[in-house]
PDB file of C-alpha atoms in Angstrom:
ATOM      1  CA  MET A   1      -0.289  -0.009   0.106  1.00  0.00           C
ATOM      2  CA  PRO A   2       1.705   3.808  -1.217  1.00  0.00           C
ATOM      3  CA  THR A   3       3.012   5.358   1.941  1.00  0.00           C
ATOM      4  CA  ASP A   4       3.477   8.964   0.354  1.00  0.00           C
ATOM      5  CA  ARG A   5       0.988  11.762  -0.285  1.00  0.00           C
ATOM      6  CA  ALA A   6       3.137  12.406  -4.045  1.00  0.00           C
ATOM      7  CA  ASP A   7       1.097   8.626  -4.711  1.00  0.00           C
ATOM      8  CA  VAL A   8      -2.470  10.528  -4.257  1.00  0.00           C
ATOM      9  CA  SER A   9      -4.329  12.260  -6.774  1.00  0.00           C
ATOM     10  CA  PHE A  10      -7.183  13.716  -7.191  1.00  0.00           C
ATOM     11  CA  GLU A  11     -10.280  13.961 -10.399  1.00  0.00           C
ATOM     12  CA  PRO A  12     -12.733  16.690  -9.983  1.00  0.00           C
ATOM     13  CA  VAL A  13     -16.198  14.271 -10.274  1.00  0.00           C
ATOM     14  CA  ALA A  14     -17.793  14.694 -13.204  1.00  0.00           C
ATOM     15  CA  ASP A  15     -20.871  12.512 -14.847  1.00  0.00           C
ATOM     16  CA  ARG A  16     -18.780   9.162 -15.468  1.00  0.00           C
ATOM     17  CA  HIS A  17     -18.571   8.855 -11.664  1.00  0.00           C
ATOM     18  CA  LEU A  18     -21.366   8.794 -10.016  1.00  0.00           C
ATOM     19  CA  PRO A  19     -22.593   5.236 -10.507  1.00  0.00           C
ATOM     20  CA  MET A  20     -18.840   4.686  -8.966  1.00  0.00           C
ATOM     21  CA  LEU A  21     -19.561   6.976  -5.861  1.00  0.00           C
ATOM     22  CA  LEU A  22     -23.261   4.862  -5.915  1.00  0.00           C
ATOM     23  CA  ALA A  23     -21.909   1.859  -5.558  1.00  0.00           C
ATOM     24  CA  TRP A  24     -19.560   2.797  -2.683  1.00  0.00           C
ATOM     25  CA  LEU A  25     -22.424   5.001  -1.070  1.00  0.00           C
ATOM     26  CA  SER A  26     -24.179   1.609  -1.199  1.00  0.00           C
ATOM     27  CA  GLU A  27     -21.126  -0.632   0.653  1.00  0.00           C
ATOM     28  CA  PRO A  28     -22.297  -1.325   4.753  1.00  0.00           C
ATOM     29  CA  HIS A  29     -18.922   1.147   6.177  1.00  0.00           C
ATOM     30  CA  VAL A  30     -20.229   3.795   4.279  1.00  0.00           C
ATOM     31  CA  ARG A  31     -23.882   3.840   4.902  1.00  0.00           C
ATOM     32  CA  GLN A  32     -23.833   3.629   8.239  1.00  0.00           C
ATOM     33  CA  TRP A  33     -21.996   7.203   8.873  1.00  0.00           C
ATOM     34  CA  TRP A  34     -23.646   8.774   5.463  1.00  0.00           C
ATOM     35  CA  GLY A  35     -26.862   7.694   5.510  1.00  0.00           C
ATOM     36  CA  ASP A  36     -29.020   6.927   2.269  1.00  0.00           C
ATOM     37  CA  PRO A  37     -27.275   5.791  -1.349  1.00  0.00           C
ATOM     38  CA  ASP A  38     -29.715   8.143  -4.068  1.00  0.00           C
ATOM     39  CA  VAL A  39     -30.074  10.805  -1.633  1.00  0.00           C
ATOM     40  CA  GLU A  40     -25.974  11.421  -0.712  1.00  0.00           C
ATOM     41  CA  LEU A  41     -25.501  11.202  -4.413  1.00  0.00           C
ATOM     42  CA  GLY A  42     -27.758  13.837  -5.522  1.00  0.00           C
ATOM     43  CA  LEU A  43     -26.129  15.693  -2.458  1.00  0.00           C
ATOM     44  CA  ILE A  44     -22.570  15.434  -3.993  1.00  0.00           C
ATOM     45  CA  ARG A  45     -24.069  15.561  -7.671  1.00  0.00           C
ATOM     46  CA  GLU A  46     -25.632  19.073  -6.504  1.00  0.00           C
ATOM     47  CA  GLY A  47     -23.038  20.743  -4.706  1.00  0.00           C
ATOM     48  CA  CYS A  48     -20.546  20.163  -6.874  1.00  0.00           C
ATOM     49  CA  SER A  49     -22.704  21.494 -10.190  1.00  0.00           C
ATOM     50  CA  THR A  50     -23.342  23.958  -8.134  1.00  0.00           C
ATOM     51  CA  GLY A  51     -20.171  24.495  -6.847  1.00  0.00           C
ATOM     52  CA  GLU A  52     -21.421  24.340  -3.142  1.00  0.00           C
ATOM     53  CA  VAL A  53     -19.036  21.818  -2.440  1.00  0.00           C
ATOM     54  CA  ASP A  54     -15.589  21.376  -3.999  1.00  0.00           C
ATOM     55  CA  GLY A  55     -15.740  17.413  -4.953  1.00  0.00           C
ATOM     56  CA  PHE A  56     -13.430  14.530  -6.141  1.00  0.00           C
ATOM     57  CA  ILE A  57     -12.245  11.484  -6.548  1.00  0.00           C
ATOM     58  CA  PHE A  58      -9.169  10.506  -4.959  1.00  0.00           C
ATOM     59  CA  HIS A  59      -7.024   7.576  -6.353  1.00  0.00           C
ATOM     60  CA  LEU A  60      -4.441   5.491  -4.470  1.00  0.00           C
ATOM     61  CA  ALA A  61      -1.607   4.951  -6.736  1.00  0.00           C
ATOM     62  CA  GLY A  62      -3.986   5.424 -10.201  1.00  0.00           C
ATOM     63  CA  GLU A  63      -6.755   3.511  -8.505  1.00  0.00           C
ATOM     64  CA  PRO A  64      -9.610   5.079  -7.316  1.00  0.00           C
ATOM     65  CA  ALA A  65      -9.520   4.752  -4.032  1.00  0.00           C
ATOM     66  CA  GLY A  66     -12.241   6.648  -2.449  1.00  0.00           C
ATOM     67  CA  TYR A  67     -14.555  10.066  -2.021  1.00  0.00           C
ATOM     68  CA  ILE A  68     -13.486  13.883  -0.754  1.00  0.00           C
ATOM     69  CA  GLN A  69     -15.314  16.918  -0.801  1.00  0.00           C
ATOM     70  CA  SER A  70     -14.827  20.698   0.392  1.00  0.00           C
ATOM     71  CA  TRP A  71     -17.191  23.242   1.753  1.00  0.00           C
ATOM     72  CA  ILE A  72     -17.615  26.084   3.984  1.00  0.00           C
ATOM     73  CA  PRO A  73     -19.600  24.612   6.607  1.00  0.00           C
ATOM     74  CA  SER A  74     -20.042  28.921   7.872  1.00  0.00           C
ATOM     75  CA  GLN A  75     -22.570  28.828   4.937  1.00  0.00           C
ATOM     76  CA  TYR A  76     -24.834  26.761   6.402  1.00  0.00           C
ATOM     77  CA  ASP A  77     -27.594  27.447   8.811  1.00  0.00           C
ATOM     78  CA  GLU A  78     -28.820  23.512   8.717  1.00  0.00           C
ATOM     79  CA  GLU A  79     -24.859  23.766  10.974  1.00  0.00           C
ATOM     80  CA  PRO A  80     -25.111  25.089  13.975  1.00  0.00           C
ATOM     81  CA  TRP A  81     -21.665  24.561  15.414  1.00  0.00           C
ATOM     82  CA  ALA A  82     -20.477  25.872  12.205  1.00  0.00           C
ATOM     83  CA  ARG A  83     -21.535  29.636  12.620  1.00  0.00           C
ATOM     84  CA  ASP A  84     -17.992  30.346  15.053  1.00  0.00           C
ATOM     85  CA  LEU A  85     -16.284  29.218  11.782  1.00  0.00           C
ATOM     86  CA  SER A  86     -14.547  31.839   9.765  1.00  0.00           C
ATOM     87  CA  SER A  87     -16.159  32.084   6.395  1.00  0.00           C
ATOM     88  CA  ASP A  88     -12.188  31.094   5.491  1.00  0.00           C
ATOM     89  CA  THR A  89     -12.417  27.935   7.099  1.00  0.00           C
ATOM     90  CA  PRO A  90     -13.339  24.759   4.995  1.00  0.00           C
ATOM     91  CA  GLY A  91     -14.629  21.972   6.128  1.00  0.00           C
ATOM     92  CA  VAL A  92     -13.125  18.784   4.844  1.00  0.00           C
ATOM     93  CA  ASP A  93     -15.747  14.971   4.663  1.00  0.00           C
ATOM     94  CA  ILE A  94     -14.387  11.786   2.798  1.00  0.00           C
ATOM     95  CA  PHE A  95     -15.090   8.163   2.619  1.00  0.00           C
ATOM     96  CA  ILE A  96     -12.791   5.418   1.540  1.00  0.00           C
ATOM     97  CA  GLY A  97     -14.651   3.285  -1.292  1.00  0.00           C
ATOM     98  CA  PRO A  98     -13.204  -0.111  -1.845  1.00  0.00           C
ATOM     99  CA  PRO A  99     -13.412  -1.459   1.805  1.00  0.00           C
ATOM    100  CA  GLU A 100     -10.446  -3.450   1.074  1.00  0.00           C
ATOM    101  CA  MET A 101      -8.947  -0.263   0.875  1.00  0.00           C
ATOM    102  CA  THR A 102     -10.121  -0.135   5.031  1.00  0.00           C
ATOM    103  CA  GLY A 103      -7.925   0.006   7.979  1.00  0.00           C
ATOM    104  CA  LYS A 104      -5.224   0.809   5.911  1.00  0.00           C
ATOM    105  CA  GLY A 105      -4.042   4.756   5.868  1.00  0.00           C
ATOM    106  CA  VAL A 106      -5.722   5.302   3.451  1.00  0.00           C
ATOM    107  CA  ALA A 107      -8.441   7.942   4.321  1.00  0.00           C
ATOM    108  CA  ALA A 108      -4.994   9.798   6.808  1.00  0.00           C
ATOM    109  CA  LEU A 109      -3.291   9.432   3.613  1.00  0.00           C
ATOM    110  CA  ALA A 110      -5.883  11.653   1.510  1.00  0.00           C
ATOM    111  CA  LEU A 111      -6.837  13.711   4.106  1.00  0.00           C
ATOM    112  CA  LYS A 112      -2.606  14.982   4.258  1.00  0.00           C
ATOM    113  CA  ALA A 113      -2.360  15.298   0.595  1.00  0.00           C
ATOM    114  CA  PHE A 114      -5.997  17.101   0.785  1.00  0.00           C
ATOM    115  CA  ALA A 115      -5.339  19.181   3.620  1.00  0.00           C
ATOM    116  CA  GLY A 116      -2.036  20.317   1.220  1.00  0.00           C
ATOM    117  CA  ARG A 117      -3.911  21.667  -1.386  1.00  0.00           C
ATOM    118  CA  LEU A 118      -6.277  23.760   0.763  1.00  0.00           C
ATOM    119  CA  PHE A 119      -3.369  25.296   2.490  1.00  0.00           C
ATOM    120  CA  GLU A 120      -1.565  26.384  -0.711  1.00  0.00           C
ATOM    121  CA  LYS A 121      -4.918  27.973  -1.213  1.00  0.00           C
ATOM    122  CA  GLY A 122      -4.496  29.771   1.888  1.00  0.00           C
ATOM    123  CA  ALA A 123      -6.845  28.395   4.372  1.00  0.00           C
ATOM    124  CA  ALA A 124      -5.688  28.833   7.444  1.00  0.00           C
ATOM    125  CA  ARG A 125      -7.369  26.022   9.403  1.00  0.00           C
ATOM    126  CA  ILE A 126      -9.693  23.336   7.566  1.00  0.00           C
ATOM    127  CA  VAL A 127     -12.289  21.383   9.782  1.00  0.00           C
ATOM    128  CA  ILE A 128     -14.039  18.155   9.975  1.00  0.00           C
ATOM    129  CA  ASP A 129     -16.600  16.853  11.346  1.00  0.00           C
ATOM    130  CA  PRO A 130     -16.834  12.968  12.533  1.00  0.00           C
ATOM    131  CA  ASP A 131     -19.916  11.397  14.311  1.00  0.00           C
ATOM    132  CA  ALA A 132     -18.020  10.870  17.839  1.00  0.00           C
ATOM    133  CA  GLY A 133     -19.465   6.926  17.273  1.00  0.00           C
ATOM    134  CA  ASN A 134     -17.184   6.846  14.240  1.00  0.00           C
ATOM    135  CA  ARG A 135     -13.926   5.542  15.971  1.00  0.00           C
ATOM    136  CA  ARG A 136     -12.805   4.355  12.925  1.00  0.00           C
ATOM    137  CA  ALA A 137     -12.201   7.589  11.107  1.00  0.00           C
ATOM    138  CA  VAL A 138     -11.482   9.688  14.464  1.00  0.00           C
ATOM    139  CA  ARG A 139      -7.965   7.598  14.455  1.00  0.00           C
ATOM    140  CA  ALA A 140      -7.936   8.202  10.776  1.00  0.00           C
ATOM    141  CA  TYR A 141      -8.045  11.964  10.717  1.00  0.00           C
ATOM    142  CA  ALA A 142      -5.854  12.069  13.863  1.00  0.00           C
ATOM    143  CA  LYS A 143      -3.547  10.154  12.623  1.00  0.00           C
ATOM    144  CA  ALA A 144      -3.799  12.764   8.847  1.00  0.00           C
ATOM    145  CA  GLY A 145      -2.782  15.473  11.970  1.00  0.00           C
ATOM    146  CA  PHE A 146      -6.350  16.590  13.123  1.00  0.00           C
ATOM    147  CA  VAL A 147      -6.826  17.355  16.713  1.00  0.00           C
ATOM    148  CA  PRO A 148     -10.908  17.623  18.567  1.00  0.00           C
ATOM    149  CA  PHE A 149     -11.399  21.306  19.260  1.00  0.00           C
ATOM    150  CA  ALA A 150     -15.186  20.843  20.219  1.00  0.00           C
ATOM    151  CA  GLU A 151     -18.085  18.575  20.513  1.00  0.00           C
ATOM    152  CA  TRP A 152     -22.144  19.299  19.464  1.00  0.00           C
ATOM    153  CA  ILE A 153     -24.138  17.121  20.801  1.00  0.00           C
ATOM    154  CA  ASP A 154     -27.858  17.782  19.131  1.00  0.00           C
ATOM    155  CA  GLU A 155     -30.862  15.481  18.660  1.00  0.00           C
ATOM    156  CA  SER A 156     -29.109  13.712  15.588  1.00  0.00           C
ATOM    157  CA  GLY A 157     -26.593  12.669  17.855  1.00  0.00           C
ATOM    158  CA  ARG A 158     -23.102  13.530  18.586  1.00  0.00           C
ATOM    159  CA  THR A 159     -20.597  14.798  16.223  1.00  0.00           C
ATOM    160  CA  LEU A 160     -16.690  15.512  17.271  1.00  0.00           C
ATOM    161  CA  LEU A 161     -15.105  18.507  15.665  1.00  0.00           C
ATOM    162  CA  MET A 162     -11.461  18.400  15.161  1.00  0.00           C
ATOM    163  CA  GLU A 163      -9.414  20.599  13.326  1.00  0.00           C
ATOM    164  CA  LEU A 164      -5.864  21.016  11.480  1.00  0.00           C
ATOM    165  CA  THR A 165      -3.809  24.479  11.558  1.00  0.00           C
ATOM    166  CA  ARG A 166      -1.912  25.590   8.471  1.00  0.00           C
ATOM    167  CA  THR A 167       1.039  25.517  11.670  1.00  0.00           C
ATOM    168  CA  GLU A 168       0.385  22.406  12.105  1.00  0.00           C
ATOM    169  CA  PHE A 169       0.531  20.987   8.887  1.00  0.00           C
ATOM    170  CA  GLU A 170       3.897  22.196   8.373  1.00  0.00           C
ATOM    171  CA  ARG A 171       5.447  21.468  11.581  1.00  0.00           C
ATOM    172  CA  ASN A 172       4.108  18.086  11.142  1.00  0.00           C
ATOM    173  CA  SER A 173       5.115  17.427   7.358  1.00  0.00           C
TER     174      SER A 173
END
């Protein structure tokens, strides 16, 4: 399994990726945390087409490995935890598609590579908001350098808010 950020590449989501995304979203390890595959695919498609999200298929050593997106959480009223974030703080969401690629450090590697891109574009801080019960994701995000800074609890459950600052990223790169 490749271990260098240079082995990760990003391709903007296109219509030809939609069947693969739907298949991945239907995998139990993704569906558990992302929800109904058809609904999520619609949100990805709409978000990418309107520019609300920058969505990418990420590849590891040339092979499609998952989906990653950035968005601006402070622009969404339905994310009350994001109200205090600055408008230039991107949020990131990610999932590994093929089940055989889970638990192998792929998410952390892809996150590090994606964070590098966001920092190069001027971000000073990046946030991610896993369900606090998603231990595998929380471990992967921590491995990528994200640290908890708050929790949000509401009717949908407990969200762990994690951040990665440019300073920390550069210190550990």
